mmCIF file of C-alpha atoms in Angstrom:
data_model
loop_
_atom_site.group_PDB
_atom_site.id
_atom_site.type_symbol
_atom_site.label_atom_id
_atom_site.label_comp_id
_atom_site.label_asym_id
_atom_site.label_seq_id
_atom_site.Cartn_x
_atom_site.Cartn_y
_atom_site.Cartn_z
ATOM 1 C CA MET A 1 -6.455 -139.808 20.098
ATOM 2 C CA ASN A 2 -8.496 -139.367 23.215
ATOM 3 C CA MET A 3 -5.917 -136.959 24.566
ATOM 4 C CA VAL A 4 -5.961 -134.874 21.413
ATOM 5 C CA ASN A 5 -9.724 -134.723 21.354
ATOM 6 C CA ASN A 6 -9.894 -133.710 24.978
ATOM 7 C CA SER A 7 -7.343 -130.923 24.466
ATOM 8 C CA THR A 8 -9.290 -129.449 21.609
ATOM 9 C CA LYS A 9 -12.677 -129.753 23.225
ATOM 10 C CA GLU A 10 -14.104 -126.464 24.539
ATOM 11 C CA LYS A 11 -15.150 -126.227 28.102
ATOM 12 C CA PRO A 12 -18.852 -125.750 28.679
ATOM 13 C CA GLY A 13 -19.969 -122.196 29.454
ATOM 14 C CA THR A 14 -17.239 -120.531 27.423
ATOM 15 C CA ILE A 15 -17.593 -118.689 24.118
ATOM 16 C CA LYS A 16 -14.723 -118.640 21.730
ATOM 17 C CA SER A 17 -14.241 -115.665 19.412
ATOM 18 C CA TYR A 18 -13.603 -116.652 15.849
ATOM 19 C CA SER A 19 -12.173 -113.331 14.895
ATOM 20 C CA SER A 20 -9.752 -113.295 17.781
ATOM 21 C CA THR A 21 -8.642 -116.859 16.929
ATOM 22 C CA MET A 22 -8.106 -115.973 13.309
ATOM 23 C CA GLY A 23 -6.231 -112.875 14.339
ATOM 24 C CA THR A 24 -3.934 -114.997 16.505
ATOM 25 C CA ASP A 25 -3.383 -117.456 13.683
ATOM 26 C CA ARG A 26 -2.516 -114.626 11.304
ATOM 27 C CA THR A 27 -0.163 -113.222 13.874
ATOM 28 C CA LEU A 28 1.592 -116.554 14.305
ATOM 29 C CA GLY A 29 1.760 -117.010 10.548
ATOM 30 C CA GLN A 30 3.285 -113.580 10.040
ATOM 31 C CA ALA A 31 5.797 -114.193 12.737
ATOM 32 C CA GLY A 32 7.533 -116.656 10.562
ATOM 33 C CA ASN A 33 8.143 -114.016 7.892
ATOM 34 C CA GLY A 34 10.802 -112.208 9.833
ATOM 35 C CA SER A 35 8.642 -110.427 12.445
ATOM 36 C CA SER A 36 8.764 -111.327 16.051
ATOM 37 C CA VAL A 37 5.674 -112.505 17.787
ATOM 38 C CA GLY A 38 5.940 -109.705 20.354
ATOM 39 C CA ASP A 39 6.022 -106.954 17.724
ATOM 40 C CA LEU A 40 3.067 -108.326 15.858
ATOM 41 C CA THR A 41 1.126 -108.820 19.040
ATOM 42 C CA ALA A 42 1.760 -105.201 20.066
ATOM 43 C CA ARG A 43 0.707 -103.950 16.638
ATOM 44 C CA ASN A 44 -2.458 -105.993 16.761
ATOM 45 C CA HIS A 45 -3.194 -104.723 20.260
ATOM 46 C CA SER A 46 -2.813 -101.101 19.140
ATOM 47 C CA GLN A 47 -5.230 -101.708 16.268
ATOM 48 C CA HIS A 48 -7.808 -103.048 18.715
ATOM 49 C CA GLU A 49 -7.340 -99.963 20.915
ATOM 50 C CA ASN A 50 -7.866 -97.636 17.952
ATOM 51 C CA GLU A 51 -11.049 -99.459 17.012
ATOM 52 C CA ASN A 52 -12.303 -99.269 20.585
ATOM 53 C CA SER A 53 -11.495 -95.550 20.827
ATOM 54 C CA GLU A 54 -13.351 -94.868 17.574
ATOM 55 C CA ASN A 55 -16.373 -96.752 18.856
ATOM 56 C CA ASN A 56 -16.253 -94.826 22.132
ATOM 57 C CA ASN A 57 -15.973 -91.492 20.297
ATOM 58 C CA SER A 58 -18.944 -92.281 18.072
ATOM 59 C CA THR A 59 -20.978 -93.308 21.115
ATOM 60 C CA HIS A 60 -19.970 -90.111 22.944
ATOM 61 C CA GLN A 61 -20.911 -88.011 19.926
ATOM 62 C CA ARG A 62 -24.330 -89.634 19.747
ATOM 63 C CA GLN A 63 -24.864 -89.005 23.452
ATOM 64 C CA SER A 64 -23.691 -85.404 23.215
ATOM 65 C CA SER A 65 -25.911 -84.775 20.199
ATOM 66 C CA GLY A 66 -28.784 -86.197 22.157
ATOM 67 C CA ASP A 67 -27.973 -83.929 25.082
ATOM 68 C CA ASP A 68 -27.760 -80.960 22.736
ATOM 69 C CA ARG A 69 -31.163 -81.800 21.349
ATOM 70 C CA LYS A 70 -32.511 -82.019 24.879
ATOM 71 C CA GLY A 71 -30.892 -78.730 25.787
ATOM 72 C CA SER A 72 -32.198 -77.041 22.688
ATOM 73 C CA SER A 73 -35.665 -78.319 23.378
ATOM 74 C CA SER A 74 -35.465 -77.089 26.962
ATOM 75 C CA ASP A 75 -34.243 -73.706 25.761
ATOM 76 C CA LYS A 76 -37.381 -73.277 23.675
ATOM 77 C CA LYS A 77 -39.119 -71.221 26.317
ATOM 78 C CA PRO A 78 -42.019 -68.890 25.672
ATOM 79 C CA TYR A 79 -41.017 -65.418 24.555
ATOM 80 C CA LEU A 80 -42.398 -63.837 27.690
ATOM 81 C CA HIS A 81 -40.505 -66.347 29.823
ATOM 82 C CA GLN A 82 -37.244 -65.467 28.110
ATOM 83 C CA ALA A 83 -37.940 -61.775 28.468
ATOM 84 C CA LEU A 84 -38.700 -62.099 32.156
ATOM 85 C CA SER A 85 -35.805 -64.365 33.042
ATOM 86 C CA MET A 86 -33.136 -62.373 31.172
ATOM 87 C CA ASP A 87 -30.849 -65.426 31.260
ATOM 88 C CA ASP A 88 -29.149 -64.797 27.931
ATOM 89 C CA THR A 89 -28.546 -61.095 28.369
ATOM 90 C CA THR A 90 -27.341 -61.028 31.935
ATOM 91 C CA THR A 91 -25.262 -64.181 32.112
ATOM 92 C CA SER A 92 -23.033 -63.279 29.182
ATOM 93 C CA SER A 93 -22.117 -59.974 30.763
ATOM 94 C CA ARG A 94 -21.609 -61.144 34.333
ATOM 95 C CA ILE A 95 -20.194 -64.687 34.338
ATOM 96 C CA SER A 96 -16.430 -64.860 34.693
ATOM 97 C CA ASN A 97 -14.376 -67.889 33.605
ATOM 98 C CA GLY A 98 -11.226 -67.980 35.689
ATOM 99 C CA SER A 99 -8.842 -65.326 34.494
ATOM 100 C CA ASN A 100 -11.120 -64.295 31.593
ATOM 101 C CA THR A 101 -13.169 -61.969 33.763
ATOM 102 C CA THR A 102 -14.856 -59.035 32.056
ATOM 103 C CA HIS A 103 -14.314 -55.903 34.103
ATOM 104 C CA GLN A 104 -16.903 -53.158 33.679
ATOM 105 C CA PRO A 105 -15.851 -49.542 34.135
ATOM 106 C CA SER A 106 -16.072 -48.461 37.750
ATOM 107 C CA LEU A 107 -18.018 -45.530 39.115
ATOM 108 C CA LEU A 108 -14.772 -43.596 39.510
ATOM 109 C CA THR A 109 -13.951 -44.156 35.840
ATOM 110 C CA TRP A 110 -17.346 -42.928 34.695
ATOM 111 C CA SER A 111 -17.070 -39.907 36.983
ATOM 112 C CA PHE A 112 -13.741 -39.031 35.413
ATOM 113 C CA TYR A 113 -15.185 -39.270 31.903
ATOM 114 C CA LEU A 114 -18.164 -37.098 32.862
ATOM 115 C CA LEU A 115 -15.954 -34.468 34.439
ATOM 116 C CA LEU A 116 -13.626 -34.500 31.454
ATOM 117 C CA GLY A 117 -16.537 -34.095 29.048
ATOM 118 C CA GLY A 118 -17.998 -31.278 31.159
ATOM 119 C CA ILE A 119 -14.656 -29.464 31.226
ATOM 120 C CA ILE A 120 -14.272 -29.736 27.455
ATOM 121 C CA LEU A 121 -17.808 -28.497 26.743
ATOM 122 C CA GLY A 122 -17.550 -25.783 29.398
ATOM 123 C CA MET A 123 -14.316 -24.449 27.946
ATOM 124 C CA VAL A 124 -15.447 -24.553 24.320
ATOM 125 C CA LEU A 125 -19.073 -23.356 24.495
ATOM 126 C CA PRO A 126 -19.989 -19.718 25.289
ATOM 127 C CA THR A 127 -20.556 -18.634 28.874
ATOM 128 C CA ASN A 128 -23.288 -16.553 30.505
ATOM 129 C CA PRO A 129 -22.255 -12.889 30.039
ATOM 130 C CA HIS A 130 -24.612 -11.726 32.805
ATOM 131 C CA LEU A 131 -22.474 -13.309 35.529
ATOM 132 C CA PRO A 132 -20.149 -10.634 37.012
ATOM 133 C CA SER A 133 -17.164 -12.884 37.712
ATOM 134 C CA ARG A 134 -15.215 -14.133 34.725
ATOM 135 C CA THR A 135 -13.932 -17.050 36.762
ATOM 136 C CA TRP A 136 -17.390 -18.165 37.808
ATOM 137 C CA GLN A 137 -18.639 -17.728 34.250
ATOM 138 C CA ARG A 138 -16.285 -20.489 33.176
ATOM 139 C CA LEU A 139 -16.826 -22.622 36.295
ATOM 140 C CA SER A 140 -20.589 -22.296 35.978
ATOM 141 C CA ASN A 141 -20.325 -23.415 32.370
ATOM 142 C CA ILE A 142 -18.259 -26.458 33.360
ATOM 143 C CA VAL A 143 -20.635 -27.407 36.180
ATOM 144 C CA GLY A 144 -23.652 -26.861 33.950
ATOM 145 C CA TYR A 145 -22.442 -29.026 31.089
ATOM 146 C CA THR A 146 -21.260 -31.720 33.473
ATOM 147 C CA TYR A 147 -24.791 -31.896 34.874
ATOM 148 C CA PHE A 148 -26.073 -31.846 31.287
ATOM 149 C CA LEU A 149 -23.986 -34.937 30.498
ATOM 150 C CA SER A 150 -25.009 -36.696 33.717
ATOM 151 C CA TRP A 151 -28.725 -36.121 33.215
ATOM 152 C CA SER A 152 -28.545 -36.802 29.474
ATOM 153 C CA LEU A 153 -26.576 -40.030 29.824
ATOM 154 C CA SER A 154 -28.950 -41.226 32.551
ATOM 155 C CA PHE A 155 -31.486 -42.092 29.826
ATOM 156 C CA TYR A 156 -29.255 -44.494 27.927
ATOM 157 C CA PRO A 157 -28.713 -47.346 30.449
ATOM 158 C CA GLN A 158 -32.478 -47.866 30.665
ATOM 159 C CA ILE A 159 -32.866 -47.748 26.882
ATOM 160 C CA PHE A 160 -30.063 -50.285 26.363
ATOM 161 C CA LEU A 161 -31.411 -52.483 29.161
ATOM 162 C CA ASN A 162 -34.840 -52.564 27.504
ATOM 163 C CA TYR A 163 -33.192 -53.418 24.187
ATOM 164 C CA GLN A 164 -31.153 -56.263 25.674
ATOM 165 C CA ARG A 165 -34.082 -57.800 27.547
ATOM 166 C CA ARG A 166 -36.553 -57.189 24.702
ATOM 167 C CA THR A 167 -39.041 -56.091 27.330
ATOM 168 C CA THR A 168 -39.795 -53.120 29.567
ATOM 169 C CA ARG A 169 -41.186 -55.128 32.474
ATOM 170 C CA GLY A 170 -39.964 -53.654 35.724
ATOM 171 C CA LEU A 171 -40.205 -50.145 34.261
ATOM 172 C CA SER A 172 -43.330 -48.242 35.217
ATOM 173 C CA VAL A 173 -45.498 -47.288 32.243
ATOM 174 C CA ASP A 174 -46.938 -44.383 34.220
ATOM 175 C CA PHE A 175 -43.396 -43.146 34.844
ATOM 176 C CA CYS A 176 -42.623 -43.104 31.117
ATOM 177 C CA VAL A 177 -45.838 -41.342 30.112
ATOM 178 C CA LEU A 178 -45.491 -38.704 32.813
ATOM 179 C CA ASN A 179 -41.823 -38.287 31.913
ATOM 180 C CA VAL A 180 -42.734 -37.281 28.365
ATOM 181 C CA LEU A 181 -45.407 -34.890 29.612
ATOM 182 C CA GLY A 182 -43.026 -33.291 32.091
ATOM 183 C CA TYR A 183 -40.259 -32.742 29.576
ATOM 184 C CA ILE A 184 -42.662 -31.248 27.050
ATOM 185 C CA CYS A 185 -43.520 -28.628 29.654
ATOM 186 C CA TYR A 186 -39.871 -28.153 30.658
ATOM 187 C CA THR A 187 -38.699 -27.764 27.053
ATOM 188 C CA ILE A 188 -41.275 -25.036 26.390
ATOM 189 C CA TYR A 189 -40.291 -23.405 29.703
ATOM 190 C CA THR A 190 -36.519 -23.315 29.135
ATOM 191 C CA THR A 191 -36.492 -22.452 25.441
ATOM 192 C CA ASN A 192 -38.726 -19.420 25.955
ATOM 193 C CA PHE A 193 -36.817 -18.168 28.990
ATOM 194 C CA TYR A 194 -33.584 -18.477 27.033
ATOM 195 C CA TRP A 195 -34.538 -17.233 23.555
ATOM 196 C CA ASN A 196 -37.814 -15.288 23.768
ATOM 197 C CA GLU A 197 -36.928 -11.614 24.185
ATOM 198 C CA ASN A 198 -40.462 -10.703 25.238
ATOM 199 C CA VAL A 199 -40.324 -13.241 28.046
ATOM 200 C CA ILE A 200 -36.885 -12.004 29.132
ATOM 201 C CA LYS A 201 -38.123 -8.415 29.256
ATOM 202 C CA ALA A 202 -41.273 -9.376 31.146
ATOM 203 C CA TYR A 203 -39.166 -11.339 33.633
ATOM 204 C CA ARG A 204 -36.840 -8.398 34.293
ATOM 205 C CA ASP A 205 -39.765 -6.037 34.779
ATOM 206 C CA LYS A 206 -41.462 -8.406 37.181
ATOM 207 C CA MET A 207 -38.413 -9.297 39.261
ATOM 208 C CA SER A 208 -37.213 -5.679 39.441
ATOM 209 C CA GLY A 209 -40.589 -4.532 40.780
ATOM 210 C CA GLY A 210 -41.175 -2.214 37.836
ATOM 211 C CA GLY A 211 -38.334 0.139 38.813
ATOM 212 C CA LEU A 212 -38.023 3.579 37.272
ATOM 213 C CA ALA A 213 -35.258 4.217 34.779
ATOM 214 C CA GLY A 214 -33.974 7.291 36.677
ATOM 215 C CA ASP A 215 -33.761 5.458 39.991
ATOM 216 C CA ALA A 216 -30.180 4.272 40.452
ATOM 217 C CA ASP A 217 -31.144 1.679 43.031
ATOM 218 C CA ASN A 218 -33.815 0.219 40.832
ATOM 219 C CA GLU A 219 -31.423 0.343 37.889
ATOM 220 C CA ILE A 220 -29.008 -1.897 39.836
ATOM 221 C CA ILE A 221 -31.849 -4.292 40.602
ATOM 222 C CA THR A 222 -32.841 -4.353 36.940
ATOM 223 C CA GLN A 223 -29.283 -5.240 35.919
ATOM 224 C CA THR A 224 -28.948 -8.042 38.467
ATOM 225 C CA ALA A 225 -32.419 -9.514 37.912
ATOM 226 C CA GLU A 226 -31.244 -11.847 35.175
ATOM 227 C CA ILE A 227 -32.774 -15.129 34.214
ATOM 228 C CA THR A 228 -30.802 -18.072 35.551
ATOM 229 C CA VAL A 229 -31.788 -20.388 32.695
ATOM 230 C CA GLN A 230 -28.554 -21.357 30.945
ATOM 231 C CA GLY A 231 -27.732 -22.859 27.585
ATOM 232 C CA ASN A 232 -27.043 -26.246 29.179
ATOM 233 C CA ASP A 233 -30.585 -26.201 30.619
ATOM 234 C CA VAL A 234 -32.005 -25.797 27.124
ATOM 235 C CA ALA A 235 -29.729 -28.489 25.685
ATOM 236 C CA PHE A 236 -30.756 -30.923 28.396
ATOM 237 C CA ALA A 237 -34.485 -30.244 27.970
ATOM 238 C CA ILE A 238 -34.401 -30.850 24.204
ATOM 239 C CA HIS A 239 -32.336 -33.996 24.568
ATOM 240 C CA ALA A 240 -34.534 -35.244 27.425
ATOM 241 C CA ILE A 241 -37.784 -35.000 25.492
ATOM 242 C CA LEU A 242 -36.238 -37.027 22.666
ATOM 243 C CA MET A 243 -34.902 -39.788 24.940
ATOM 244 C CA ALA A 244 -38.064 -39.916 27.042
ATOM 245 C CA THR A 245 -40.056 -40.421 23.847
ATOM 246 C CA VAL A 246 -37.722 -43.243 22.777
ATOM 247 C CA THR A 247 -38.139 -44.976 26.158
ATOM 248 C CA LEU A 248 -41.919 -44.683 25.942
ATOM 249 C CA SER A 249 -41.916 -46.069 22.408
ATOM 250 C CA GLN A 250 -40.026 -49.147 23.623
ATOM 251 C CA ILE A 251 -43.058 -50.125 25.708
ATOM 252 C CA GLY A 252 -45.188 -50.226 22.577
ATOM 253 C CA MET A 253 -42.429 -51.972 20.643
ATOM 254 C CA TYR A 254 -41.587 -54.789 23.076
ATOM 255 C CA ASP A 255 -44.705 -55.238 25.224
ATOM 256 C CA THR A 256 -47.420 -53.186 23.454
ATOM 257 C CA PHE A 257 -49.731 -50.812 25.281
ATOM 258 C CA LEU A 258 -52.525 -53.369 25.074
ATOM 259 C CA VAL A 259 -50.569 -55.590 27.447
ATOM 260 C CA ARG A 260 -49.147 -52.761 29.546
ATOM 261 C CA PRO A 261 -51.511 -49.788 29.359
ATOM 262 C CA PRO A 262 -51.130 -46.672 31.500
ATOM 263 C CA SER A 263 -53.255 -46.485 34.603
ATOM 264 C CA ARG A 264 -56.364 -44.362 34.869
ATOM 265 C CA ARG A 265 -54.486 -41.915 37.057
ATOM 266 C CA VAL A 266 -52.270 -41.032 34.110
ATOM 267 C CA TYR A 267 -55.268 -40.215 31.934
ATOM 268 C CA VAL A 268 -56.600 -38.038 34.736
ATOM 269 C CA VAL A 269 -53.262 -36.191 34.921
ATOM 270 C CA LEU A 270 -53.148 -35.677 31.165
ATOM 271 C CA PHE A 271 -56.690 -34.345 31.053
ATOM 272 C CA SER A 272 -56.125 -32.109 34.088
ATOM 273 C CA THR A 273 -52.936 -30.682 32.599
ATOM 274 C CA GLY A 274 -54.641 -29.764 29.357
ATOM 275 C CA ALA A 275 -57.621 -28.274 31.178
ATOM 276 C CA LEU A 276 -55.398 -26.212 33.502
ATOM 277 C CA CYS A 277 -53.376 -24.747 30.637
ATOM 278 C CA LEU A 278 -56.484 -23.913 28.645
ATOM 279 C CA LEU A 279 -58.180 -22.380 31.677
ATOM 280 C CA TYR A 280 -55.186 -20.148 32.449
ATOM 281 C CA ILE A 281 -54.915 -18.912 28.865
ATOM 282 C CA LEU A 282 -58.624 -18.096 28.632
ATOM 283 C CA SER A 283 -58.774 -16.434 32.050
ATOM 284 C CA THR A 284 -55.794 -14.129 31.431
ATOM 285 C CA TRP A 285 -57.083 -13.256 27.980
ATOM 286 C CA ILE A 286 -60.511 -12.377 29.359
ATOM 287 C CA TYR A 287 -59.380 -10.350 32.389
ATOM 288 C CA GLN A 288 -56.195 -8.770 31.010
ATOM 289 C CA GLY A 289 -57.065 -8.506 27.343
ATOM 290 C CA GLU A 290 -53.981 -10.560 26.430
ATOM 291 C CA VAL A 291 -52.414 -13.832 27.348
ATOM 292 C CA ASP A 292 -49.906 -13.614 30.194
ATOM 293 C CA PHE A 293 -47.282 -15.771 28.530
ATOM 294 C CA LEU A 294 -44.768 -15.369 31.358
ATOM 295 C CA GLY A 295 -47.349 -16.613 33.822
ATOM 296 C CA PHE A 296 -48.201 -19.445 31.461
ATOM 297 C CA LEU A 297 -44.552 -20.530 31.475
ATOM 298 C CA TYR A 298 -44.632 -20.595 35.273
ATOM 299 C CA VAL A 299 -47.734 -22.784 35.034
ATOM 300 C CA LEU A 300 -45.785 -25.182 32.808
ATOM 301 C CA GLY A 301 -42.906 -25.100 35.289
ATOM 302 C CA THR A 302 -45.306 -25.960 38.099
ATOM 303 C CA ILE A 303 -46.725 -28.825 36.052
ATOM 304 C CA LYS A 304 -43.184 -30.094 35.479
ATOM 305 C CA ILE A 305 -42.519 -30.085 39.232
ATOM 306 C CA GLY A 306 -45.759 -31.928 39.949
ATOM 307 C CA VAL A 307 -45.130 -34.435 37.171
ATOM 308 C CA THR A 308 -41.601 -35.045 38.443
ATOM 309 C CA ILE A 309 -42.990 -35.960 41.846
ATOM 310 C CA GLY A 310 -45.787 -37.992 40.293
ATOM 311 C CA LYS A 311 -43.570 -39.929 37.891
ATOM 312 C CA TYR A 312 -41.186 -41.120 40.619
ATOM 313 C CA VAL A 313 -43.936 -42.298 42.978
ATOM 314 C CA PRO A 314 -45.235 -45.110 40.699
ATOM 315 C CA GLN A 315 -41.701 -46.431 40.204
ATOM 316 C CA ALA A 316 -40.999 -46.400 43.948
ATOM 317 C CA LEU A 317 -44.301 -48.170 44.634
ATOM 318 C CA LEU A 318 -43.602 -50.695 41.864
ATOM 319 C CA ASN A 319 -40.229 -51.533 43.394
ATOM 320 C CA ARG A 320 -41.872 -51.910 46.781
ATOM 321 C CA SER A 321 -44.680 -54.163 45.536
ATOM 322 C CA ARG A 322 -42.272 -56.410 43.613
ATOM 323 C CA LYS A 323 -39.662 -56.333 46.409
ATOM 324 C CA SER A 324 -37.133 -55.849 43.647
ATOM 325 C CA THR A 325 -35.509 -53.191 41.476
ATOM 326 C CA VAL A 326 -35.041 -55.554 38.526
ATOM 327 C CA GLY A 327 -35.641 -53.703 35.254
ATOM 328 C CA TRP A 328 -34.935 -50.333 36.861
ATOM 329 C CA ASN A 329 -31.316 -49.648 35.927
ATOM 330 C CA ILE A 330 -29.302 -48.325 38.857
ATOM 331 C CA TRP A 331 -26.950 -46.375 36.576
ATOM 332 C CA ASN A 332 -29.950 -44.304 35.594
ATOM 333 C CA VAL A 333 -30.377 -43.388 39.258
ATOM 334 C CA ILE A 334 -26.691 -42.647 39.887
ATOM 335 C CA LEU A 335 -26.388 -40.371 36.858
ATOM 336 C CA ASP A 336 -29.718 -38.726 37.675
ATOM 337 C CA LEU A 337 -28.551 -38.002 41.215
ATOM 338 C CA SER A 338 -25.258 -36.546 39.971
ATOM 339 C CA GLY A 339 -27.091 -34.270 37.558
ATOM 340 C CA GLY A 340 -29.479 -33.085 40.264
ATOM 341 C CA VAL A 341 -26.638 -32.161 42.623
ATOM 342 C CA LEU A 342 -24.690 -30.319 39.918
ATOM 343 C CA SER A 343 -27.785 -28.482 38.694
ATOM 344 C CA LEU A 344 -28.435 -27.240 42.234
ATOM 345 C CA VAL A 345 -24.789 -26.188 42.610
ATOM 346 C CA GLN A 346 -24.948 -24.194 39.380
ATOM 347 C CA LEU A 347 -28.163 -22.420 40.337
ATOM 348 C CA LEU A 348 -26.959 -21.473 43.814
ATOM 349 C CA GLY A 349 -23.550 -20.443 42.469
ATOM 350 C CA ASP A 350 -25.091 -18.177 39.816
ATOM 351 C CA CYS A 351 -27.340 -16.467 42.370
ATOM 352 C CA ALA A 352 -24.431 -15.974 44.756
ATOM 353 C CA ASP A 353 -22.232 -14.533 42.015
ATOM 354 C CA MET A 354 -24.951 -12.078 40.942
ATOM 355 C CA ARG A 355 -25.842 -11.386 44.599
ATOM 356 C CA ASP A 356 -29.464 -11.801 43.610
ATOM 357 C CA TRP A 357 -31.333 -14.670 45.200
ATOM 358 C CA THR A 358 -34.476 -13.900 43.234
ATOM 359 C CA GLY A 359 -32.933 -16.151 40.615
ATOM 360 C CA ILE A 360 -34.203 -19.057 42.709
ATOM 361 C CA THR A 361 -37.782 -17.825 42.916
ATOM 362 C CA GLY A 362 -37.567 -16.615 39.320
ATOM 363 C CA ASN A 363 -36.539 -20.083 38.166
ATOM 364 C CA PRO A 364 -38.527 -22.380 40.464
ATOM 365 C CA ALA A 365 -38.630 -25.264 37.999
ATOM 366 C CA LYS A 366 -34.864 -25.762 38.045
ATOM 367 C CA MET A 367 -34.639 -25.512 41.830
ATOM 368 C CA ALA A 368 -37.532 -27.863 42.534
ATOM 369 C CA LEU A 369 -36.476 -30.279 39.810
ATOM 370 C CA ALA A 370 -33.043 -30.655 41.392
ATOM 371 C CA LEU A 371 -34.395 -31.127 44.935
ATOM 372 C CA VAL A 372 -37.090 -33.634 43.964
ATOM 373 C CA THR A 373 -34.612 -35.600 41.849
ATOM 374 C CA ILE A 374 -32.100 -35.807 44.691
ATOM 375 C CA CYS A 375 -34.710 -37.000 47.198
ATOM 376 C CA PHE A 376 -36.184 -39.737 45.024
ATOM 377 C CA ASP A 377 -32.822 -40.926 43.713
ATOM 378 C CA LEU A 378 -31.640 -41.396 47.287
ATOM 379 C CA LEU A 379 -34.794 -43.438 47.900
ATOM 380 C CA PHE A 380 -34.079 -45.607 44.847
ATOM 381 C CA LEU A 381 -30.512 -46.201 46.017
ATOM 382 C CA VAL A 382 -31.819 -47.346 49.392
ATOM 383 C CA GLN A 383 -34.283 -49.688 47.672
ATOM 384 C CA HIS A 384 -31.629 -51.161 45.396
ATOM 385 C CA TYR A 385 -28.735 -51.623 47.800
ATOM 386 C CA ILE A 386 -30.419 -51.986 51.198
ATOM 387 C CA LEU A 387 -34.087 -52.965 51.020
ATOM 388 C CA TYR A 388 -34.088 -55.196 47.922
ATOM 389 C CA PRO A 389 -30.475 -56.178 47.183
ATOM 390 C CA ASP A 390 -31.160 -58.655 44.365
ATOM 391 C CA MET A 391 -27.564 -58.820 43.236
ATOM 392 C CA LYS A 392 -24.511 -59.604 45.317
ATOM 393 C CA ASP A 393 -21.962 -58.897 42.599
ATOM 394 C CA GLY A 394 -22.754 -55.209 42.130
ATOM 395 C CA SER A 395 -24.494 -55.592 38.782
ATOM 396 C CA SER A 396 -27.000 -52.998 37.707
ATOM 397 C CA TYR A 397 -29.832 -55.513 37.676
ATOM 398 C CA SER A 398 -30.499 -59.184 38.359
ATOM 399 C CA PRO A 399 -32.512 -61.903 36.650
ATOM 400 C CA LEU A 400 -36.126 -62.313 37.576
ATOM 401 C CA PRO A 401 -37.259 -65.566 39.184
ATOM 402 C CA VAL A 402 -37.807 -68.390 36.702
ATOM 403 C CA ILE A 403 -41.462 -68.925 35.876
ATOM 404 C CA GLU A 404 -42.225 -72.635 35.526
ATOM 405 C CA SER A 405 -45.709 -72.304 34.074
ATOM 406 C CA THR A 406 -45.894 -71.796 30.316
ATOM 407 C CA ASN A 407 -49.589 -70.946 30.235
ATOM 408 C CA ILE A 408 -49.028 -67.226 29.913
ATOM 409 C CA ILE A 409 -51.363 -65.156 27.827
#
């Protein structure tokens, strides 16, 4: 009896599981019903593993749900913080997962599409009948509409970038306001030089030096003194004023002009432009008895040149002060540069074909616009790729530094 009691007595410090004991007893009892002890033990062991795995899965789900709640709470950043960081919009387009890399069209691909579109438009749309060479008529049309596509498409990357980021920070407000002003002047300039017969006649008389009809030499000059404003110039000007207005409206839509107002310099420019135009109209009407509309168009062309210089300067200074080109889409610059080069090629080619270089002085807005655009676009390329290379992967823009403080008004 003492031996039996000692064998059944539990050792101190040990804990015996009732459930495991009962499970063993059931297993031994079932073994006598035709099942081997090994099979039943394995079955019982698998049941315990399933229960343990279910418990582990439920624990993991609770932990993951907790992490998700933490992540969601950390993602609740202020609106301005999200707009400045651009995490959601840039990461989805740039991050590659192994072989699932998203390849954006290369510069060579875009160049091919632009050239193809320019060739199609140049072959379909009417040419300039005042150009002597039939071959250059078609080539000039192709070059002109290729530059039209380049300059016109240069507006869209910035518009889409503003839409994706839901902010226009990094884009100069002064640039946008002056851009609208400049293209208003340029649209009035090109449309009148292209469609207004009185302006065309006044231009020919002025550039021919008022030649006599019976003078053969002067008659040749009158025939060659043609306006170098083309249909693609008019199409670009109308499209540009629309897109520039859309870009300016995005500032009021996403950031409001109360938060990002134009500088005082812009108001000075706007007032000076209006005063200059009014002064010229009144002075010519007083001294000549009529308004010199051709001269007024040249005044608008001069304003466009000045505004073009003035609108690029704030953006260049903004990039320099921020030591970054974030928010200033580089595709805008590349397309703008391509359009400026092609516009200059068309103007010089037309003058060479007509053997009349007064087309340059007679159309100073187009010449100066191309030169100023080329110079500033080269500066922007240097800022983006050399001075302030924010991105190493060749993206058009990079995220702004994360702002830790949430006390932003």
